[in-house]
Amino acid sequence: MTRTALDRVAEATPQPMARRIRGLSDRSIAWIFVAPTIFLLLAVNIFPLIWTIRLSFTDYRVNRPNREVEWIGLRNYERILSDPDIWQTMQATAHFLIWTIVLQVLIGFALAYLINKKFRGNDLWTTIIVFPMMLSPAVVGNFWTFLYQPQIGLFNYVVAFFTGADPASFSMIGDVQLAPWAIVIADTWMWTPFVMLICLAGLRSIPDSIYEAAECDRASQWRQFWTITVPMVLPFLMLAVLFRGIENFKMFDLVVQLTGGGPGNTTTLTSIDLKREAFEKWRTGYSSAYAVILFVTVFGLASIYVKALNRVKQR
């Protein structure tokens, strides 16, 4: 009779250690296995956060390690909150955040509603729609940069076909008014499938018996949509908004590939501005305070939103 690996390990374990292990409760054994992961998370996440908060109260510059560091208190926070350029950057971020979420939720829900209707080629169309979100943001950025080229880009010719304008008369990524919308369109194209999948999961979680009961009560399709479909999918929609809101608030790579924050500072989002302060101007203490403000903003808004989400789920 062959011995299992566990039997060999048990025989090789010293008797004193074996007695100690036998005396441990299931809770203690669980903590032994979980503890390494907890320590790793603390080292990777919590320690950098605490160190960043500490640096935010100093004038430390990482490119001058031998320079004496001065404790300046809340001065970095005062400079950030009173800087009009920072507020302009926040405004650009809010514009990008609001429009991407609105478009992604509307288009994603519409696609999910259509795909939820069983038809021939359903799986094929689902795969095609989901394809953009499988790509890297850097690849998507380069792809859309090519599409936005005034001379050879397909996007300008599509717009010209519907509007009659000259394809070379405008540049999506070179015009101050159009550049923010160029980013919104590219991000919507990439991440609408993500929202669609979440909405599709919500639609398919609705029992058919509810619709059958509504039909017995002679409820119209429009009535069923507003009284059954929308209320029951609303928690999933709100969850998609939460995920996309957090991700879009820290959007960086796609914007860098498309516009680099230009023209001028039109598309300079908070993530790009933070990177410039930290790794171009080397104002480490200032950028640490900047990062803390962004963290508190996202964390605060997300906490309020999660409470609202929980109330909707409990209805």
Short mmCIF file of C-alpha atoms in Angstrom, two decimals, residues 1-154:
data_model
loop_
_atom_site.label_atom_id
_atom_site.label_comp_id
_atom_site.label_asym_id
_atom_site.label_seq_id
_atom_site.Cartn_x
_atom_site.Cartn_y
_atom_site.Cartn_z
CA MET A 1 0.00 0.00 0.00
CA THR A 2 1.62 3.24 -1.13
CA ARG A 3 1.92 6.13 1.28
CA THR A 4 0.56 9.51 0.39
CA ALA A 5 2.63 12.69 0.46
CA LEU A 6 0.77 13.82 3.58
CA ASP A 7 1.70 10.61 5.40
CA ARG A 8 5.38 11.12 4.57
CA VAL A 9 5.24 14.76 5.75
CA ALA A 10 3.51 13.70 8.99
CA GLU A 11 6.18 11.07 9.72
CA ALA A 12 8.99 13.54 8.97
CA THR A 13 7.56 16.19 11.33
CA PRO A 14 9.40 16.28 14.71
CA GLN A 15 7.28 15.11 17.61
CA PRO A 16 7.42 18.40 19.63
CA MET A 17 6.25 20.36 16.59
CA ALA A 18 3.59 17.77 15.82
CA ARG A 19 2.17 18.07 19.35
CA ARG A 20 2.02 21.88 19.00
CA ILE A 21 0.23 21.62 15.66
CA ARG A 22 -2.32 19.17 17.09
CA GLY A 23 -3.09 21.67 19.85
CA LEU A 24 -3.86 24.49 17.43
CA SER A 25 -7.43 25.41 16.61
CA ASP A 26 -8.74 25.73 13.06
CA ARG A 27 -8.76 29.51 13.49
CA SER A 28 -5.08 29.54 14.47
CA ILE A 29 -4.12 27.34 11.52
CA ALA A 30 -6.07 29.62 9.19
CA TRP A 31 -4.17 32.65 10.52
CA ILE A 32 -0.86 30.85 9.96
CA PHE A 33 -1.68 30.46 6.27
CA VAL A 34 -3.17 33.94 5.86
CA ALA A 35 -0.47 35.84 7.78
CA PRO A 36 2.20 35.86 5.00
CA THR A 37 -0.29 37.37 2.55
CA ILE A 38 -1.37 40.00 5.08
CA PHE A 39 2.24 40.99 5.77
CA LEU A 40 2.91 41.20 2.02
CA LEU A 41 -0.13 43.46 1.48
CA LEU A 42 0.94 45.67 4.39
CA ALA A 43 4.44 45.97 2.93
CA VAL A 44 3.21 46.70 -0.61
CA ASN A 45 0.21 48.94 0.13
CA ILE A 46 0.07 50.28 3.68
CA PHE A 47 3.72 51.21 4.18
CA PRO A 48 3.99 53.27 0.94
CA LEU A 49 0.76 55.07 1.89
CA ILE A 50 2.07 55.98 5.34
CA TRP A 51 5.41 57.05 3.86
CA THR A 52 3.65 59.20 1.25
CA ILE A 53 1.59 60.93 3.95
CA ARG A 54 4.77 61.65 5.90
CA LEU A 55 6.55 63.06 2.84
CA SER A 56 3.57 65.30 2.07
CA PHE A 57 4.43 67.43 5.10
CA THR A 58 8.01 68.03 3.92
CA ASP A 59 9.82 69.73 1.04
CA TYR A 60 11.69 66.52 0.15
CA ARG A 61 13.05 66.13 -3.38
CA VAL A 62 14.06 62.64 -4.46
CA ASN A 63 16.67 63.96 -6.93
CA ARG A 64 18.47 65.67 -4.04
CA PRO A 65 18.94 62.91 -1.45
CA ASN A 66 21.70 64.75 0.43
CA ARG A 67 19.66 67.93 0.82
CA GLU A 68 18.36 68.66 4.31
CA VAL A 69 14.63 67.92 4.48
CA GLU A 70 12.49 70.62 6.07
CA TRP A 71 9.18 69.92 7.82
CA ILE A 72 6.74 72.44 6.34
CA GLY A 73 3.42 71.20 7.72
CA LEU A 74 0.33 71.88 5.60
CA ARG A 75 2.06 74.26 3.19
CA ASN A 76 2.00 71.74 0.29
CA TYR A 77 -1.73 71.21 0.75
CA GLU A 78 -2.36 74.96 0.81
CA ARG A 79 -0.39 75.44 -2.41
CA ILE A 80 -2.27 72.67 -4.18
CA LEU A 81 -5.75 73.76 -3.12
CA SER A 82 -5.04 77.38 -4.04
CA ASP A 83 -3.42 76.63 -7.42
CA PRO A 84 -5.78 77.52 -10.33
CA ASP A 85 -3.90 75.13 -12.64
CA ILE A 86 -4.74 72.24 -10.32
CA TRP A 87 -8.42 73.15 -10.40
CA GLN A 88 -8.29 73.34 -14.20
CA THR A 89 -6.79 69.86 -14.22
CA MET A 90 -9.55 68.67 -11.89
CA GLN A 91 -12.11 70.17 -14.26
CA ALA A 92 -10.59 68.33 -17.23
CA THR A 93 -10.63 65.10 -15.21
CA ALA A 94 -14.26 65.62 -14.22
CA HIS A 95 -15.22 66.26 -17.87
CA PHE A 96 -13.52 63.05 -18.95
CA LEU A 97 -14.95 61.08 -16.03
CA ILE A 98 -18.57 62.17 -16.41
CA TRP A 99 -18.85 61.79 -20.18
CA THR A 100 -17.08 58.41 -20.35
CA ILE A 101 -19.28 56.98 -17.60
CA VAL A 102 -22.49 58.34 -19.15
CA LEU A 103 -21.67 57.02 -22.62
CA GLN A 104 -20.36 53.68 -21.40
CA VAL A 105 -23.40 53.05 -19.22
CA LEU A 106 -25.92 53.99 -21.90
CA ILE A 107 -24.22 52.12 -24.74
CA GLY A 108 -23.20 49.18 -22.53
CA PHE A 109 -26.71 48.70 -21.19
CA ALA A 110 -28.21 48.98 -24.68
CA LEU A 111 -25.80 46.35 -26.05
CA ALA A 112 -26.46 44.06 -23.09
CA TYR A 113 -30.21 44.40 -23.58
CA LEU A 114 -29.90 43.49 -27.27
CA ILE A 115 -27.52 40.57 -26.71
CA ASN A 116 -29.73 39.22 -23.94
CA LYS A 117 -32.35 38.61 -26.63
CA LYS A 118 -31.48 35.21 -28.04
CA PHE A 119 -30.74 35.41 -31.76
CA ARG A 120 -28.58 33.68 -34.32
CA GLY A 121 -24.89 34.60 -33.99
CA ASN A 122 -25.34 35.85 -30.43
CA ASP A 123 -22.05 34.38 -29.18
CA LEU A 124 -20.10 35.66 -32.18
CA TRP A 125 -21.32 39.23 -31.73
CA THR A 126 -20.60 39.07 -28.00
CA THR A 127 -17.01 38.04 -28.72
CA ILE A 128 -16.56 40.81 -31.30
CA ILE A 129 -17.94 43.46 -28.95
CA VAL A 130 -15.78 42.31 -26.03
CA PHE A 131 -12.58 42.31 -28.13
CA PRO A 132 -11.54 45.98 -27.49
CA MET A 133 -11.26 45.59 -23.73
CA MET A 134 -8.84 42.69 -24.21
CA LEU A 135 -6.28 45.05 -25.74
CA SER A 136 -3.61 46.98 -23.89
CA PRO A 137 -4.34 50.72 -23.38
CA ALA A 138 -1.02 51.50 -25.10
CA VAL A 139 -2.12 49.52 -28.16
CA VAL A 140 -5.54 51.21 -28.13
CA GLY A 141 -3.86 54.62 -27.84
CA ASN A 142 -1.63 53.99 -30.86
CA PHE A 143 -4.55 52.54 -32.81
CA TRP A 144 -6.77 55.56 -32.23
CA THR A 145 -3.88 57.97 -32.85
CA PHE A 146 -3.66 56.49 -36.32
CA LEU A 147 -7.44 56.69 -36.79
CA TYR A 148 -7.43 60.37 -35.77
CA GLN A 149 -4.80 61.40 -38.32
CA PRO A 150 -6.33 64.19 -40.48
CA GLN A 151 -4.79 63.03 -43.76
CA ILE A 152 -5.03 59.23 -43.59
CA GLY A 153 -7.16 58.53 -40.52
CA LEU A 154 -10.40 56.65 -41.06
#
